[in-house]
Amino acid sequence: MKSKNKNPDQQKKKKPLFKKWWFWLIVVVVVIAFSSMGGDDKSKTNDTAPKTAEKSVKVKVVDFSKMARADVEKWCQDNKMNYKLVDDYSDSVAEGGYVSQSVKADTSVNQGSSLTITYSKGKKPSIEYLNALEKANSYSNNMHMSKKGIYKQLTSEYGEQFPADAAQYAIDHVKADWNANALEKAKTYQSKMHMSKKAVYDQLVSEYGEQFEPAEAQYAVDHLSE
């Protein structure tokens, strides 16, 4: 039996497709084409993206010199301003009066802008007055004394010996809650001296005792523990 002779070309193995040079050329061309298309789409998307930046709300500042302090504060709150109401000494403006504002009237600013309105504390007092005030604050905060008791201590020849005008300035400007002071004194008499409420009341209003006002003493007694 005779064997058939195969064509030499047929005996050669065919190369896989991925080993052919023209296959890879096509792949490269396709990749470049898709990359270009994707880049164009991205750039178009960025160019046409809507702008969503919020516009600032404008507020026209008014003339605060013609408004009461409470109305100024309400205006600032209603217009959502970042505001401060401060007090400072002034030689030309009476105590409590308007002095200045950090932004002039009729100026338009963004909502939330900073704004400072200054009011007068009156003329800057002398060192004697300021020292009397410091003493008054100390007696109130640490010893819970009454208004009359502090004044007496400030002017007493056995106490601070301040002149009457300095002591009065101190009493007029001391930051004290007289009801709270009376209550602290009442608690001391009740817990440490074991006094009755009636005796505590008498001690609080006595000319020779704490010298609180009757209403302050009554507040203290009403708020003592049973």
Short mmCIF file of N, CA, C and O in Angstrom, two decimals, residues 9-67:
data_model
loop_
_atom_site.label_atom_id
_atom_site.label_comp_id
_atom_site.label_asym_id
_atom_site.label_seq_id
_atom_site.Cartn_x
_atom_site.Cartn_y
_atom_site.Cartn_z
N ASP A 9 4.15 22.50 1.91
CA ASP A 9 3.52 23.69 2.51
C ASP A 9 2.46 23.29 3.51
O ASP A 9 2.22 23.97 4.51
N GLN A 10 1.78 22.17 3.19
CA GLN A 10 0.75 21.70 4.09
C GLN A 10 1.32 21.15 5.38
O GLN A 10 0.66 21.10 6.40
N GLN A 11 2.57 20.70 5.27
CA GLN A 11 3.21 20.13 6.45
C GLN A 11 3.61 21.21 7.46
O GLN A 11 3.84 20.94 8.64
N LYS A 12 3.69 22.46 6.97
CA LYS A 12 4.06 23.55 7.90
C LYS A 12 2.87 23.86 8.80
O LYS A 12 1.74 23.93 8.35
N LYS A 13 3.13 24.06 10.07
CA LYS A 13 2.08 24.43 11.03
C LYS A 13 1.65 25.87 10.83
O LYS A 13 2.49 26.74 10.63
N LYS A 14 0.36 26.08 10.88
CA LYS A 14 -0.16 27.44 10.77
C LYS A 14 0.11 28.23 12.06
O LYS A 14 -0.09 27.71 13.16
N LYS A 15 0.53 29.51 11.93
CA LYS A 15 0.79 30.36 13.09
C LYS A 15 -0.53 30.79 13.73
O LYS A 15 -1.49 31.12 13.02
N PRO A 16 -0.60 30.81 15.08
CA PRO A 16 -1.81 31.33 15.75
C PRO A 16 -2.04 32.79 15.37
O PRO A 16 -1.09 33.53 15.06
N LEU A 17 -3.27 33.21 15.44
CA LEU A 17 -3.63 34.56 15.00
C LEU A 17 -2.90 35.64 15.79
O LEU A 17 -2.47 36.66 15.25
N PHE A 18 -2.74 35.43 17.13
CA PHE A 18 -2.12 36.48 17.95
C PHE A 18 -0.63 36.64 17.68
O PHE A 18 -0.01 37.55 18.18
N LYS A 19 -0.05 35.73 16.86
CA LYS A 19 1.37 35.85 16.55
C LYS A 19 1.60 36.58 15.22
O LYS A 19 2.74 36.77 14.81
N LYS A 20 0.52 36.96 14.62
CA LYS A 20 0.67 37.66 13.35
C LYS A 20 0.80 39.15 13.59
O LYS A 20 0.07 39.73 14.41
N TRP A 21 1.73 39.80 12.89
CA TRP A 21 2.03 41.22 13.13
C TRP A 21 0.87 42.12 12.82
O TRP A 21 0.61 43.11 13.51
N TRP A 22 0.12 41.78 11.81
CA TRP A 22 -0.99 42.65 11.42
C TRP A 22 -2.12 42.61 12.44
O TRP A 22 -2.88 43.57 12.58
N PHE A 23 -2.22 41.53 13.23
CA PHE A 23 -3.25 41.43 14.26
C PHE A 23 -3.00 42.48 15.35
O PHE A 23 -3.90 43.20 15.78
N TRP A 24 -1.78 42.58 15.78
CA TRP A 24 -1.43 43.54 16.83
C TRP A 24 -1.53 44.99 16.35
O TRP A 24 -1.85 45.89 17.11
N LEU A 25 -1.27 45.18 15.06
CA LEU A 25 -1.44 46.53 14.50
C LEU A 25 -2.90 46.98 14.59
O LEU A 25 -3.20 48.11 14.98
N ILE A 26 -3.80 46.05 14.30
CA ILE A 26 -5.22 46.36 14.38
C ILE A 26 -5.62 46.66 15.83
O ILE A 26 -6.38 47.59 16.11
N VAL A 27 -5.10 45.86 16.78
CA VAL A 27 -5.42 46.06 18.20
C VAL A 27 -5.01 47.45 18.67
O VAL A 27 -5.75 48.17 19.35
N VAL A 28 -3.80 47.85 18.28
CA VAL A 28 -3.30 49.16 18.70
C VAL A 28 -4.16 50.28 18.14
O VAL A 28 -4.51 51.24 18.84
N VAL A 29 -4.52 50.17 16.88
CA VAL A 29 -5.35 51.19 16.24
C VAL A 29 -6.70 51.32 16.94
O VAL A 29 -7.20 52.42 17.22
N VAL A 30 -7.30 50.16 17.29
CA VAL A 30 -8.62 50.17 17.94
C VAL A 30 -8.53 50.81 19.33
O VAL A 30 -9.38 51.61 19.72
N VAL A 31 -7.50 50.47 20.10
CA VAL A 31 -7.32 51.03 21.44
C VAL A 31 -7.18 52.54 21.39
O VAL A 31 -7.79 53.28 22.17
N ILE A 32 -6.37 53.01 20.44
CA ILE A 32 -6.17 54.46 20.31
C ILE A 32 -7.47 55.16 19.96
O ILE A 32 -7.81 56.21 20.48
N ALA A 33 -8.24 54.53 19.07
CA ALA A 33 -9.51 55.11 18.64
C ALA A 33 -10.48 55.24 19.80
O ALA A 33 -11.12 56.28 20.01
N PHE A 34 -10.59 54.17 20.62
CA PHE A 34 -11.49 54.22 21.78
C PHE A 34 -11.04 55.24 22.82
O PHE A 34 -11.85 55.90 23.45
N SER A 35 -9.71 55.34 23.03
CA SER A 35 -9.18 56.30 24.01
C SER A 35 -9.53 57.72 23.60
O SER A 35 -9.90 58.56 24.42
N SER A 36 -9.42 57.99 22.31
CA SER A 36 -9.72 59.34 21.81
C SER A 36 -11.19 59.67 22.00
O SER A 36 -11.56 60.76 22.41
N MET A 37 -12.04 58.68 21.74
CA MET A 37 -13.48 58.90 21.91
C MET A 37 -13.84 59.17 23.37
O MET A 37 -14.62 60.05 23.69
N GLY A 38 -13.24 58.39 24.26
CA GLY A 38 -13.50 58.57 25.69
C GLY A 38 -13.05 59.92 26.18
O GLY A 38 -13.71 60.59 26.96
N GLY A 39 -11.88 60.38 25.74
CA GLY A 39 -11.35 61.68 26.14
C GLY A 39 -12.24 62.81 25.69
O GLY A 39 -12.48 63.76 26.40
N ASP A 40 -12.76 62.68 24.45
CA ASP A 40 -13.64 63.73 23.94
C ASP A 40 -14.91 63.83 24.76
O ASP A 40 -15.37 64.91 25.10
N ASP A 41 -15.48 62.65 25.13
CA ASP A 41 -16.71 62.65 25.91
C ASP A 41 -16.51 63.28 27.26
O ASP A 41 -17.33 64.03 27.76
N LYS A 42 -15.35 62.99 27.88
CA LYS A 42 -15.05 63.51 29.21
C LYS A 42 -14.91 65.02 29.19
O LYS A 42 -15.42 65.73 30.04
N SER A 43 -14.20 65.49 28.13
CA SER A 43 -14.00 66.93 28.05
C SER A 43 -15.31 67.65 27.80
O SER A 43 -15.57 68.71 28.33
N LYS A 44 -16.20 67.03 26.98
CA LYS A 44 -17.50 67.64 26.73
C LYS A 44 -18.33 67.69 28.00
O LYS A 44 -19.00 68.65 28.29
N THR A 45 -18.24 66.62 28.81
CA THR A 45 -19.00 66.57 30.06
C THR A 45 -18.56 67.67 31.01
O THR A 45 -19.37 68.35 31.62
N ASN A 46 -17.22 67.87 31.10
CA ASN A 46 -16.70 68.91 31.99
C ASN A 46 -17.09 70.30 31.51
O ASN A 46 -17.38 71.19 32.30
N ASP A 47 -17.08 70.49 30.19
CA ASP A 47 -17.39 71.80 29.65
C ASP A 47 -18.84 72.19 29.85
O ASP A 47 -19.17 73.35 30.03
N THR A 48 -19.71 71.19 29.80
CA THR A 48 -21.14 71.47 29.88
C THR A 48 -21.70 71.30 31.29
O THR A 48 -22.90 71.39 31.49
N ALA A 49 -20.85 70.99 32.29
CA ALA A 49 -21.34 70.77 33.65
C ALA A 49 -21.93 72.06 34.20
O ALA A 49 -21.35 73.13 34.08
N PRO A 50 -23.11 71.99 34.79
CA PRO A 50 -23.77 73.21 35.30
C PRO A 50 -23.03 73.76 36.51
O PRO A 50 -22.51 73.02 37.33
N LYS A 51 -22.98 75.06 36.61
CA LYS A 51 -22.33 75.71 37.75
C LYS A 51 -23.37 75.92 38.85
O LYS A 51 -24.41 76.52 38.62
N THR A 52 -23.03 75.42 40.07
CA THR A 52 -24.00 75.44 41.16
C THR A 52 -23.55 76.32 42.33
O THR A 52 -24.00 76.15 43.44
N ALA A 53 -22.60 77.22 42.09
CA ALA A 53 -22.12 78.09 43.17
C ALA A 53 -23.25 78.96 43.70
O ALA A 53 -23.98 79.58 42.93
N GLU A 54 -23.39 78.99 45.01
CA GLU A 54 -24.46 79.77 45.62
C GLU A 54 -24.11 81.25 45.63
O GLU A 54 -22.98 81.63 45.88
N LYS A 55 -25.11 82.06 45.38
CA LYS A 55 -24.90 83.50 45.42
C LYS A 55 -25.03 84.00 46.85
O LYS A 55 -25.92 83.59 47.57
N SER A 56 -24.12 84.89 47.25
CA SER A 56 -24.17 85.45 48.61
C SER A 56 -25.34 86.42 48.73
O SER A 56 -25.62 87.20 47.81
N VAL A 57 -26.03 86.35 49.88
CA VAL A 57 -27.14 87.26 50.13
C VAL A 57 -26.58 88.59 50.62
O VAL A 57 -25.79 88.64 51.56
N LYS A 58 -26.96 89.67 49.98
CA LYS A 58 -26.48 90.99 50.34
C LYS A 58 -27.40 91.65 51.37
O LYS A 58 -28.61 91.50 51.33
N VAL A 59 -26.78 92.37 52.29
CA VAL A 59 -27.52 93.09 53.33
C VAL A 59 -27.01 94.53 53.37
O VAL A 59 -25.80 94.77 53.38
N LYS A 60 -27.93 95.48 53.39
CA LYS A 60 -27.54 96.89 53.50
C LYS A 60 -27.55 97.28 54.97
O LYS A 60 -28.58 97.23 55.64
N VAL A 61 -26.40 97.67 55.48
CA VAL A 61 -26.27 98.05 56.89
C VAL A 61 -27.00 99.37 57.15
O VAL A 61 -26.92 100.30 56.33
N VAL A 62 -27.70 99.45 58.26
CA VAL A 62 -28.46 100.65 58.60
C VAL A 62 -27.67 101.52 59.57
O VAL A 62 -26.60 101.13 60.06
N ASP A 63 -28.23 102.68 59.89
CA ASP A 63 -27.61 103.60 60.85
C ASP A 63 -28.08 103.22 62.25
O ASP A 63 -29.21 103.51 62.66
N PHE A 64 -27.19 102.58 63.01
CA PHE A 64 -27.56 102.09 64.34
C PHE A 64 -27.65 103.20 65.38
O PHE A 64 -28.18 102.98 66.47
N SER A 65 -27.13 104.36 65.07
CA SER A 65 -27.16 105.45 66.05
C SER A 65 -28.59 105.90 66.34
O SER A 65 -28.86 106.53 67.37
N LYS A 66 -29.52 105.59 65.45
CA LYS A 66 -30.91 106.01 65.62
C LYS A 66 -31.79 104.91 66.18
O LYS A 66 -33.01 105.05 66.22
N MET A 67 -31.17 103.82 66.61
CA MET A 67 -31.93 102.67 67.10
C MET A 67 -31.58 102.37 68.55
O MET A 67 -30.46 102.63 69.00
#
